[in-house]
Coordinates of C-alpha atoms and ligand atoms in Angstrom, one line a residue:
M1 CA 0.2 -0.1 -0.1
P2 CA 1.6 3.3 -1.5
G3 CA 3.0 5.0 1.1
D4 CA 2.0 3.4 4.3
R5 CA -1.9 4.8 3.5
D6 CA -5.3 4.2 5.6
A7 CA -8.7 3.9 4.5
T8 CA -10.5 3.6 7.7
S9 CA -8.7 7.5 8.5
G10 CA -9.6 9.1 4.9
G11 CA -5.6 7.5 3.3
S12 CA -2.9 10.2 4.2
R13 CA -0.5 8.8 6.8
S14 CA -1.3 12.6 8.4
A15 CA -5.3 11.4 8.9
R16 CA -4.8 9.0 10.7
W17 CA -3.4 11.9 13.5
F18 CA -5.4 14.3 12.3
R19 CA -8.7 13.4 10.7
K20 CA -10.0 11.0 13.5
D21 CA -13.5 12.2 15.3
D22 CA -12.3 11.3 18.6
L23 CA -9.3 12.0 21.6
P24 CA -6.1 11.6 19.5
G25 CA -7.2 13.5 17.2
F26 CA -8.5 16.1 19.4
I27 CA -4.8 16.2 21.0
H28 CA -3.1 16.2 17.8
R29 CA -4.6 19.1 16.3
S30 CA -4.7 21.2 19.6
T31 CA -0.9 20.5 19.8
L32 CA -0.7 22.4 16.9
A33 CA -2.8 24.6 17.0
A34 CA 0.0 25.9 19.4
A35 CA 2.4 25.6 15.9
G36 CA -0.5 28.3 14.2
W37 CA -1.6 25.1 12.0
S38 CA -6.1 25.6 11.8
R39 CA -7.9 22.2 12.1
E40 CA -8.6 22.9 9.0
D41 CA -5.2 23.2 8.2
L42 CA -4.3 19.9 9.7
M43 CA -7.7 17.6 8.3
N44 CA -7.8 18.6 5.1
R45 CA -4.0 19.8 4.1
P46 CA -1.3 17.0 3.0
V47 CA 1.8 16.7 6.0
V48 CA 5.7 17.0 4.4
G49 CA 8.5 16.5 6.8
I50 CA 11.6 18.1 5.9
L51 CA 14.2 16.1 7.5
N52 CA 17.4 18.2 8.2
T53 CA 21.4 17.9 8.9
W54 CA 22.1 21.2 9.1
S55 CA 24.5 21.9 11.7
D56 CA 27.7 25.3 11.8
I57 CA 29.9 22.0 12.8
N58 CA 29.1 21.0 9.5
P59 CA 30.1 23.8 6.7
C60 CA 29.0 21.2 4.4
N61 CA 25.8 21.0 5.0
L62 CA 25.8 25.0 6.7
N63 CA 23.1 26.0 4.0
L64 CA 20.2 23.5 4.2
R65 CA 18.8 25.5 7.0
E66 CA 18.2 28.7 4.2
L67 CA 17.0 25.7 2.0
A68 CA 14.5 24.3 4.1
Q69 CA 13.3 27.8 4.2
E70 CA 12.6 27.7 0.9
V71 CA 11.5 23.7 0.2
R72 CA 9.1 24.8 3.2
T73 CA 7.6 27.6 0.6
G74 CA 7.2 25.8 -1.8
V75 CA 5.4 22.8 0.3
I76 CA 2.8 25.9 1.3
E77 CA 2.9 26.9 -2.5
A78 CA 1.4 23.6 -3.6
G79 CA -0.9 23.3 -0.1
G80 CA 1.1 21.4 1.8
I81 CA 1.8 21.8 5.5
P82 CA 6.0 21.4 6.4
F83 CA 7.2 20.5 9.3
E84 CA 11.3 21.0 10.0
A85 CA 12.6 17.6 12.2
P86 CA 16.5 18.1 13.2
L87 CA 18.3 15.3 12.7
I88 CA 21.4 14.4 13.8
S89 CA 24.8 15.5 10.8
L90 CA 27.5 13.6 10.5
S91 CA 30.9 16.3 9.3
E92 CA 33.2 14.3 7.7
N93 CA 36.2 16.4 9.0
I94 CA 35.8 16.3 12.7
I95 CA 33.8 13.7 13.7
K96 CA 36.4 11.4 15.1
P97 CA 37.1 8.8 15.3
T98 CA 35.3 8.8 11.1
A99 CA 32.0 9.8 10.4
F100 CA 31.4 6.6 8.3
P101 CA 29.9 4.7 12.1
F102 CA 27.2 7.0 12.4
R103 CA 25.9 6.8 8.3
N104 CA 23.6 4.0 10.2
L105 CA 22.4 5.7 13.5
L106 CA 21.5 9.2 11.0
S107 CA 19.7 6.4 8.4
M108 CA 17.7 4.8 12.2
D109 CA 16.6 8.6 13.5
A110 CA 15.5 9.2 9.7
E111 CA 13.0 6.1 9.5
E112 CA 11.7 6.0 13.3
V113 CA 11.0 10.1 12.6
I114 CA 9.5 9.3 9.2
R115 CA 7.6 7.1 10.7
A116 CA 6.3 8.4 14.1
Y117 CA 5.5 11.7 13.3
P118 CA 1.9 12.2 10.5
F119 CA 5.0 12.6 7.2
D120 CA 2.7 12.1 4.2
A121 CA 6.5 12.3 2.0
V122 CA 9.6 13.5 3.2
V123 CA 12.7 16.3 1.5
L124 CA 16.1 15.1 2.1
L125 CA 18.8 17.5 3.6
G126 CA 21.8 16.1 2.9
G127 CA 25.5 17.6 2.1
C128 CA 28.4 16.2 3.6
D129 CA 29.0 12.5 2.6
K130 CA 27.5 10.8 5.5
T131 CA 24.4 12.6 4.8
Q132 CA 22.9 11.6 2.0
P133 CA 23.0 8.1 2.5
G134 CA 22.0 7.9 6.2
L135 CA 18.9 9.9 4.7
L136 CA 18.4 7.5 1.6
M137 CA 18.1 4.1 3.6
G138 CA 16.3 5.9 6.6
A139 CA 14.0 6.9 4.0
A140 CA 13.9 4.2 1.7
S141 CA 12.9 1.5 5.3
A142 CA 9.9 3.9 6.4
G143 CA 8.6 3.6 2.6
V144 CA 6.9 7.4 2.7
P145 CA 6.9 9.0 -0.7
M146 CA 10.7 10.9 -1.1
I147 CA 13.3 13.6 -2.6
F148 CA 15.8 14.3 -1.9
L149 CA 18.5 17.4 -1.8
G150 CA 21.1 18.3 -1.7
S151 CA 23.5 21.6 -0.6
G152 CA 25.4 21.5 -3.8
P153 CA 29.0 22.8 -4.0
A154 CA 31.3 24.9 -2.0
T155 CA 32.8 27.1 -4.5
P156 CA 36.8 27.1 -4.0
R157 CA 38.9 30.3 -3.0
S158 CA 41.9 28.3 -3.6
M159 CA 45.5 30.5 -3.9
T160 CA 46.6 28.4 -6.6
G161 CA 44.5 30.0 -8.9
G162 CA 43.9 26.7 -11.3
P163 CA 41.0 24.0 -11.2
L164 CA 43.0 22.3 -7.8
A165 CA 40.6 22.4 -5.1
T166 CA 39.0 21.1 -2.0
A167 CA 40.1 17.7 -1.1
T168 CA 41.5 16.6 -3.6
G169 CA 43.7 19.7 -3.7
V170 CA 44.6 18.6 0.1
W171 CA 45.9 15.7 -1.6
R172 CA 48.1 16.8 -4.0
F173 CA 49.4 20.2 -1.8
V174 CA 50.1 17.8 1.7
D175 CA 51.9 14.8 -1.0
Q176 CA 53.8 18.0 -2.6
M177 CA 54.6 19.3 1.2
R178 CA 56.1 16.2 1.8
S179 CA 58.2 15.8 -1.3
G180 CA 59.8 19.3 -0.2
N181 CA 58.1 20.8 -3.2
V182 CA 55.8 23.7 -0.7
S183 CA 56.6 25.9 1.5
R184 CA 54.6 26.0 5.3
A185 CA 54.1 29.7 4.7
E186 CA 52.0 28.1 1.3
F187 CA 50.0 25.0 3.1
E188 CA 48.3 27.7 5.9
A189 CA 47.6 30.6 3.6
F190 CA 46.7 27.1 0.9
E191 CA 44.3 25.7 4.6
L192 CA 41.8 28.9 4.6
G193 CA 41.0 28.5 0.8
Q194 CA 40.6 24.6 0.0
M195 CA 36.7 24.4 0.9
G196 CA 35.7 28.8 0.4
T197 CA 32.0 28.3 1.1
A198 CA 29.3 26.6 2.5
G199 CA 28.8 23.4 0.5
H200 CA 30.8 19.9 0.0
C201 CA 33.8 19.3 -1.6
S202 CA 33.7 20.4 -5.2
E203 CA 35.2 18.0 -7.3
M204 CA 33.7 14.3 -7.7
G205 CA 34.3 13.1 -4.5
T206 CA 31.7 11.6 -2.0
A207 CA 29.4 13.9 -1.6
S208 CA 29.5 14.6 -5.4
S209 CA 28.7 11.1 -6.5
M210 CA 26.5 10.5 -4.0
S211 CA 24.1 13.5 -4.8
S212 CA 24.4 12.8 -8.9
V213 CA 23.4 9.3 -8.1
C214 CA 20.6 10.3 -6.5
E215 CA 19.5 11.9 -9.5
A216 CA 20.1 8.4 -12.1
L217 CA 18.2 6.9 -8.8
G218 CA 15.0 8.6 -9.4
V219 CA 15.3 10.4 -6.3
A220 CA 16.7 14.2 -6.3
L221 CA 15.0 16.3 -9.4
P222 CA 16.9 15.9 -12.4
G223 CA 19.6 19.0 -13.0
S224 CA 19.4 19.6 -8.9
S225 CA 22.8 17.9 -7.7
L226 CA 25.5 19.6 -9.1
V227 CA 24.5 23.8 -8.8
P228 CA 26.7 25.3 -6.6
A229 CA 25.5 25.7 -2.8
T230 CA 25.8 29.5 -2.7
D231 CA 24.6 29.5 -5.9
G232 CA 20.5 31.8 -6.3
R233 CA 19.7 29.0 -8.7
R234 CA 19.3 26.8 -5.2
R235 CA 17.1 28.4 -3.7
I236 CA 15.3 27.8 -6.7
I237 CA 15.3 24.3 -6.8
A238 CA 14.4 24.2 -2.8
R239 CA 11.6 25.4 -4.0
D240 CA 11.1 23.1 -7.0
V241 CA 11.6 20.2 -4.3
G242 CA 8.7 21.5 -1.4
R243 CA 6.3 21.6 -4.8
R244 CA 7.2 18.4 -6.6
A245 CA 6.8 17.2 -2.3
A246 CA 3.9 18.2 -1.6
A247 CA 2.4 16.6 -4.3
L248 CA 4.1 13.9 -3.7
A249 CA 2.2 13.4 -0.7
A250 CA -0.7 14.7 -1.3
Q251 CA -1.6 11.8 -4.6
G252 CA 0.6 9.1 -1.3
G253 CA 3.5 8.2 -4.3
P254 CA 5.5 7.2 -5.7
T255 CA 7.1 6.0 -2.6
P256 CA 10.6 4.4 -2.3
A257 CA 10.0 0.9 -3.0
D258 CA 8.7 2.8 -6.9
I259 CA 12.1 4.1 -8.0
L260 CA 14.0 1.6 -5.9
D261 CA 14.1 -1.4 -8.2
A262 CA 16.9 -2.7 -9.9
R263 CA 16.9 -0.7 -13.1
A264 CA 17.6 2.0 -10.3
F265 CA 21.0 0.7 -9.3
D266 CA 21.8 -0.3 -12.7
N267 CA 21.4 3.4 -13.7
A268 CA 22.9 4.7 -11.0
I269 CA 26.1 2.1 -11.0
T270 CA 26.7 3.7 -14.3
L271 CA 26.7 7.2 -13.5
L272 CA 29.2 6.3 -10.5
C273 CA 31.4 4.1 -13.7
A274 CA 30.6 7.8 -15.6
V275 CA 32.3 9.4 -13.5
G276 CA 34.9 8.8 -12.3
G277 CA 32.7 8.5 -8.4
S278 CA 34.2 7.5 -5.8
T279 CA 34.1 3.8 -4.3
N280 CA 32.2 5.5 -1.1
V281 CA 29.7 5.4 -2.7
I282 CA 29.6 1.1 -4.3
I283 CA 28.9 0.9 0.3
H284 CA 26.3 3.2 0.3
L285 CA 24.3 1.8 -3.2
L286 CA 24.8 -2.0 -1.2
A287 CA 23.3 -1.0 2.1
L288 CA 20.4 1.0 -0.2
A289 CA 19.6 -1.9 -2.0
G290 CA 19.8 -4.1 0.9
R291 CA 17.1 -2.0 2.8
V292 CA 14.5 -1.8 -0.3
G293 CA 15.4 -6.0 -1.0
V294 CA 16.9 -5.0 -4.7
A295 CA 19.8 -7.7 -4.9
L296 CA 22.9 -6.7 -5.9
D297 CA 26.6 -7.3 -5.3
L298 CA 29.8 -5.9 -5.9
D299 CA 29.2 -8.1 -9.1
R300 CA 27.3 -6.4 -10.3
F301 CA 29.3 -2.9 -9.8
D302 CA 32.4 -4.9 -12.2
A303 CA 29.7 -6.2 -15.2
I304 CA 28.4 -2.7 -15.9
A305 CA 32.2 -1.2 -14.9
R306 CA 33.5 -3.3 -18.0
R307 CA 30.3 -1.3 -20.3
T308 CA 30.8 1.9 -19.3
P309 CA 33.8 4.7 -20.4
L310 CA 34.9 7.6 -18.2
I311 CA 32.7 10.6 -19.8
A312 CA 33.3 13.2 -17.4
N313 CA 36.0 15.5 -17.5
V314 CA 36.6 16.2 -13.7
Q315 CA 38.9 16.6 -10.7
P316 CA 40.1 14.0 -8.8
S317 CA 40.2 11.3 -12.3
G318 CA 39.4 14.4 -14.5
E319 CA 40.7 18.0 -14.9
H320 CA 37.8 20.1 -13.6
L321 CA 35.3 21.3 -11.3
T322 CA 31.7 19.8 -10.9
E323 CA 31.0 23.5 -11.6
K324 CA 32.4 22.7 -15.3
L325 CA 30.1 19.3 -15.2
M326 CA 27.2 21.3 -14.1
A327 CA 27.7 24.5 -16.9
A328 CA 27.8 21.3 -19.1
G329 CA 25.2 20.2 -18.5
G330 CA 25.1 18.1 -15.6
V331 CA 23.4 14.7 -14.3
P332 CA 20.8 15.5 -17.3
A333 CA 23.0 15.7 -20.3
L334 CA 25.7 12.8 -18.5
L335 CA 22.1 10.5 -19.3
K336 CA 22.2 11.5 -22.4
A337 CA 25.7 10.7 -22.9
L338 CA 24.8 7.9 -21.6
R339 CA 21.3 6.5 -22.8
P340 CA 22.4 3.3 -25.1
L341 CA 23.8 1.9 -20.9
L342 CA 20.4 3.2 -18.7
H343 CA 17.4 1.6 -18.7
L344 CA 15.7 4.4 -19.8
E345 CA 11.9 3.7 -19.2
A346 CA 12.7 3.7 -15.2
R347 CA 11.0 5.9 -12.9
T348 CA 12.2 9.2 -11.0
V349 CA 10.0 11.9 -8.3
E350 CA 9.9 14.2 -10.5
G351 CA 6.9 12.2 -12.9
R352 CA 9.2 11.8 -16.0
T353 CA 11.6 8.4 -17.1
I354 CA 15.4 8.6 -17.1
G355 CA 15.1 8.9 -20.6
E356 CA 12.4 10.8 -20.9
I357 CA 15.0 13.0 -18.7
A358 CA 18.0 12.2 -20.5
E359 CA 15.9 13.5 -24.3
A360 CA 15.4 16.5 -22.7
A361 CA 18.7 17.4 -21.8
E362 CA 20.9 19.2 -23.5
I363 CA 25.7 18.4 -23.7
G364 CA 27.1 21.4 -23.4
D365 CA 31.1 21.9 -23.1
G366 CA 32.2 18.0 -25.3
D367 CA 35.5 18.4 -23.6
V368 CA 33.7 18.5 -20.2
I369 CA 30.8 15.6 -20.6
R370 CA 32.8 12.9 -23.5
P371 CA 30.7 11.1 -26.2
L372 CA 30.5 7.0 -25.2
D373 CA 33.0 6.6 -28.2
R374 CA 35.8 9.6 -27.0
P375 CA 36.6 9.0 -23.4
V376 CA 38.3 11.1 -20.5
K377 CA 40.9 7.7 -20.4
P378 CA 40.8 3.8 -21.4
G379 CA 39.2 1.0 -18.9
E380 CA 36.9 1.0 -15.9
S381 CA 36.3 3.7 -13.6
L382 CA 36.8 0.9 -11.3
V383 CA 37.0 -2.8 -10.6
V384 CA 35.8 -5.7 -8.3
V385 CA 39.1 -8.0 -8.2
K386 CA 39.1 -11.3 -5.9
G387 CA 41.3 -13.9 -5.0
S388 CA 43.3 -15.8 -1.6
L389 CA 44.1 -12.3 0.1
A390 CA 40.0 -11.0 -0.6
P391 CA 37.5 -13.8 -1.0
D392 CA 34.2 -11.8 -0.7
G393 CA 35.7 -8.9 -2.5
A394 CA 38.0 -5.5 -2.7
V395 CA 37.2 -3.0 -5.1
I396 CA 40.2 -0.2 -6.9
K397 CA 39.0 3.2 -8.5
T398 CA 41.4 2.8 -12.0
C399 CA 40.7 6.0 -13.2
A400 CA 42.8 7.1 -10.6
G401 CA 45.0 4.5 -10.2
S402 CA 48.6 3.7 -11.8
P403 CA 47.9 1.9 -14.6
A404 CA 51.7 0.9 -14.6
L405 CA 50.8 -1.0 -11.2
F406 CA 47.7 -3.1 -12.6
R407 CA 49.6 -6.4 -13.0
H408 CA 52.4 -6.4 -10.0
R409 CA 53.8 -8.7 -7.2
G410 CA 55.6 -7.3 -4.5
P411 CA 56.9 -8.2 -1.1
A412 CA 54.3 -7.1 1.5
V413 CA 55.0 -3.5 3.6
V414 CA 52.5 -4.6 7.3
F415 CA 51.0 -1.8 9.5
E416 CA 48.8 -3.2 11.7
D417 CA 46.7 -0.2 12.0
V418 CA 46.2 3.3 11.6
Q419 CA 48.8 4.0 14.7
S420 CA 51.7 2.2 14.4
L421 CA 51.2 3.2 10.1
A422 CA 51.7 7.2 11.6
D423 CA 54.1 6.3 13.6
S424 CA 56.7 4.3 11.4
I425 CA 55.4 5.0 7.8
D426 CA 58.8 8.2 7.6
D427 CA 60.8 5.8 9.5
P428 CA 64.2 6.1 7.5
E429 CA 64.5 2.5 8.9
L430 CA 61.8 1.7 6.7
D431 CA 62.4 -1.2 5.1
V432 CA 60.4 0.0 1.8
T433 CA 61.9 -0.1 -2.3
E434 CA 58.7 1.2 -5.0
D435 CA 58.0 -1.9 -5.8
S436 CA 57.5 -2.8 -1.7
V437 CA 53.1 -3.9 -1.4
L438 CA 52.0 -1.3 1.7
V439 CA 48.9 -3.0 3.9
L440 CA 46.8 -1.4 6.3
R441 CA 44.8 -3.7 8.1
N442 CA 42.6 -3.3 11.8
V443 CA 40.4 -0.5 9.6
G444 CA 37.5 -2.5 8.2
P445 CA 34.2 -1.9 9.4
V446 CA 34.9 -3.5 12.8
G447 CA 38.1 -3.8 13.5
G448 CA 38.9 -0.4 13.0
A449 CA 35.6 1.9 12.2
M450 CA 36.5 1.9 8.7
P451 CA 38.0 4.9 8.4
E452 CA 39.6 6.8 4.7
W453 CA 43.2 5.7 5.1
G454 CA 43.0 3.6 2.7
M455 CA 45.4 5.5 0.1
L456 CA 48.2 5.4 2.6
P457 CA 50.9 7.6 2.3
I458 CA 53.7 6.9 0.5
P459 CA 57.0 6.9 2.7
R460 CA 58.8 10.6 2.7
R461 CA 62.2 8.5 1.2
L462 CA 60.6 7.8 -1.8
M463 CA 58.2 10.5 -2.3
E464 CA 61.8 12.9 -2.3
R465 CA 63.3 9.9 -5.2
G466 CA 59.8 11.1 -6.8
V467 CA 58.4 8.6 -6.5
R468 CA 54.3 8.9 -6.9
D469 CA 52.1 5.8 -6.7
M470 CA 52.4 2.9 -5.1
V471 CA 49.7 -0.7 -4.7
R472 CA 48.1 -0.5 -1.5
I473 CA 46.1 -2.2 0.4
S474 CA 43.5 -2.4 3.0
D475 CA 40.2 -3.5 4.8
A476 CA 39.6 0.7 5.4
R477 CA 37.8 3.2 3.1
M478 CA 39.5 6.1 0.4
S479 CA 37.8 9.7 -0.1
G480 CA 35.8 9.6 -3.2
T481 CA 38.5 12.5 -3.7
A482 CA 42.2 10.8 -3.4
Y483 CA 43.5 9.0 -6.4
G484 CA 46.4 6.6 -6.3
T485 CA 46.0 2.2 -6.8
A486 CA 44.6 1.7 -4.1
V487 CA 43.1 -2.0 -3.3
L488 CA 40.1 -0.9 -0.9
H489 CA 37.6 -2.6 1.8
V490 CA 39.6 -6.1 0.9
A491 CA 36.5 -8.7 2.4
P492 CA 36.7 -10.0 5.0
E493 CA 38.5 -7.5 6.5
A494 CA 41.4 -9.0 9.0
A495 CA 39.9 -8.4 12.6
V496 CA 36.8 -10.7 11.4
G497 CA 39.4 -13.3 10.6
G498 CA 40.3 -12.4 6.4
P499 CA 43.7 -12.8 5.2
L500 CA 44.3 -10.2 5.8
A501 CA 45.6 -10.8 9.3
L502 CA 47.9 -13.1 8.1
V503 CA 50.1 -10.9 6.0
R504 CA 53.6 -10.8 7.0
N505 CA 56.1 -7.9 6.0
G506 CA 57.9 -10.1 3.0
D507 CA 55.3 -11.9 2.2
L508 CA 54.6 -11.7 -2.1
I509 CA 51.2 -10.2 -3.4
E510 CA 50.1 -10.4 -6.3
L511 CA 47.3 -7.9 -8.3
D512 CA 46.5 -8.6 -11.5
V513 CA 43.3 -5.9 -12.1
A514 CA 42.8 -7.4 -15.5
A515 CA 42.0 -11.1 -14.4
R516 CA 40.8 -9.2 -11.0
R517 CA 43.0 -11.3 -8.7
L518 CA 44.2 -10.1 -5.4
D519 CA 46.8 -13.3 -4.2
L520 CA 48.5 -13.9 -1.3
L521 CA 51.5 -15.8 -2.8
V522 CA 51.6 -17.8 0.6
D523 CA 52.2 -21.4 0.8
P524 CA 47.8 -22.7 1.3
A525 CA 49.0 -24.9 5.0
E526 CA 51.4 -22.0 5.9
L527 CA 48.7 -19.6 5.6
D528 CA 46.7 -22.3 8.3
A529 CA 49.1 -22.6 10.6
R530 CA 49.2 -19.3 10.9
R531 CA 45.5 -18.4 11.2
A532 CA 45.5 -21.3 14.8
A533 CA 48.4 -19.4 16.3
C534 CA 45.9 -16.4 15.3
A535 CA 43.9 -15.3 18.8
P536 CA 41.1 -13.9 18.7
A537 CA 40.0 -10.1 19.3
D538 CA 38.4 -8.9 22.8
A539 CA 35.9 -6.4 22.0
R540 CA 37.2 -2.8 21.5
F541 CA 33.5 -1.8 22.5
R542 CA 31.4 -2.8 25.4
R543 CA 28.2 -0.7 25.7
G544 CA 27.0 2.3 23.4
Y545 CA 26.2 2.4 19.9
R546 CA 30.1 1.9 19.3
S547 CA 29.2 -1.7 21.1
L548 CA 25.4 -2.2 18.9
Y549 CA 28.2 -1.2 15.9
A550 CA 30.6 -4.0 16.0
L551 CA 28.2 -6.2 17.4
H552 CA 25.7 -6.1 13.5
V553 CA 27.6 -4.3 11.1
E554 CA 28.5 -6.5 8.2
Q555 CA 31.4 -6.6 5.8
A556 CA 31.6 -3.8 2.6
D557 CA 31.0 -6.4 0.1
R558 CA 27.2 -6.3 1.6
G559 CA 27.8 -2.1 2.5
C560 CA 27.9 -1.9 6.2
D561 CA 25.0 -2.2 7.4
F562 CA 23.5 -4.0 10.2
D563 CA 22.2 -6.9 10.4
F564 CA 18.9 -6.0 11.5
L565 CA 17.9 -3.3 8.6
R566 CA 18.0 -5.2 5.8
G567 CA 15.2 -5.7 4.2
A568 CA 12.2 -3.9 3.0
S569 CA 9.7 -2.4 6.0
R570 CA 6.1 -3.1 5.9
E571 CA 5.5 -2.1 9.5
T572 CA 2.4 0.2 10.3
L573 CA 1.9 2.2 13.4
P574 CA -0.8 0.6 14.5
D575 CA -3.9 2.5 16.3
G576 CA -3.9 0.1 19.8
L577 CA -0.9 2.0 20.6
F578 CA -2.9 5.4 20.7
D579 CA -6.0 4.0 23.0
G580 CA -3.6 2.6 25.4
W581 CA -2.1 5.7 25.9
V582 CA -5.4 7.4 26.0
G583 CA -6.9 5.8 28.8
G584 CA -3.8 7.2 30.4
W585 CA -4.9 10.3 30.5
Ligands
LIG601 FE1 31.6 17.1 3.4 FE2 33.5 16.2 1.4 S1 34.4 17.3 4.3 S2 31.6 17.1 1.6

């Protein structure tokens, strides 16, 4: 039944709160009279929840208060009632140890807020990396019609004068500083300007990738993802979102389940590959698919990647910032270029199909959005490898790596955790050469909350000799803004007994991207002996959310969601709950 609608009280969810002529109906209406809404309003107008992840400790989301006001205006213009609900805000750069584990907490926050309040539809306001998937996962589970609206990319004010910006600029600056080519004063000047304004990272990092993917999934309005945060056009879009949300609330659909089917996920993965998007999005899409009961695995990503060229010439895999991509037509233009690879009949919350949106789009600068037969780089944007070192899979963003390393055999240099990496990577005595394979473990979802440490730093000694890339392997993630030949999300992770735990310094590791293989070249009998000698790890967290996380988080190849949140929710609020409460009153 679309959107948890209830025929006994007039059809909509909100009718169950407001349209009943009984004591609970009286209490609900009289409570909201204090917020300025009349009995007539509440009984006759659809209700839109605006789920807002604004916080001033999260500058990526700093404009969301302003956008919420515009959404509110749009809802009212279209005859609806807007209510804003503040949710946990996850700042990627500020939260310790990493924002990633709190994605699932935000998703639960969103799901329960939607389910507990009388929303007929919701607008999801996110920006910084984890706020976007957290909101989507929660709303998908709640099953109420929804539209996603991002904060939009920041406008960098870098000191470089070129298109070096936001986090990709930071990584490049750090590399230059470590190799002695940038002064401390230059680095400090860069510090002040690299984010520039409110809004999320401005290259095709995780936030821009996820926002763009929302358009391809069909859960965001066409053209909404890449308009800069400070651009007046974003406010116009926010009002459009409000109006559309009121319409969805009035008609009770389409629901997330109507939009998020297997075709939508195929389209999203195709777009992700075409823009050279963040590997984090792989994890988020796997988790989202799990929420709506769509069978999705890493092999599907690899299959779609094989047929999808990199056509968006944006950083970190290309040259430009997302602002140029928007000027070239944004996601609708990308969809147009990708038409032969898409499910054109897939639905969207806007009302048109993906094919109709693509048909109406125009492609601007042909250097920024390339045709399928003239990609930015040859080969796939991402690759899934499996083998004795990653039985359940690992991923590589090949469009940001070095082809010369895609077939490589080298001795392992192992770091037990992030601290030992930080302590020893620049040790002059470290036994490492440019042929070494850097291995970081115990940073998977259970072992270390999966921080973005997958782009292990190149040892300073090698940096100074001009080495800029090496094969790096970990059970961590990597920032969508980063680059390098990094094998990420190794599953199962070391902390749950994956073979990554068995690697020793000097063991030979072989990466073969073309063959989709990642192997530890150690005799299986020797690995069995090492495994038998491994002591089970002690639980690091014994109380609170972190304990819940460690007990229930799934591995990266399943999206790192909680095992108890998988599967489509069909729960509805029983009326009996109200009856019991009123009896006590
Ligand atoms: Fe928030 Fe990059 S730090 S999107």
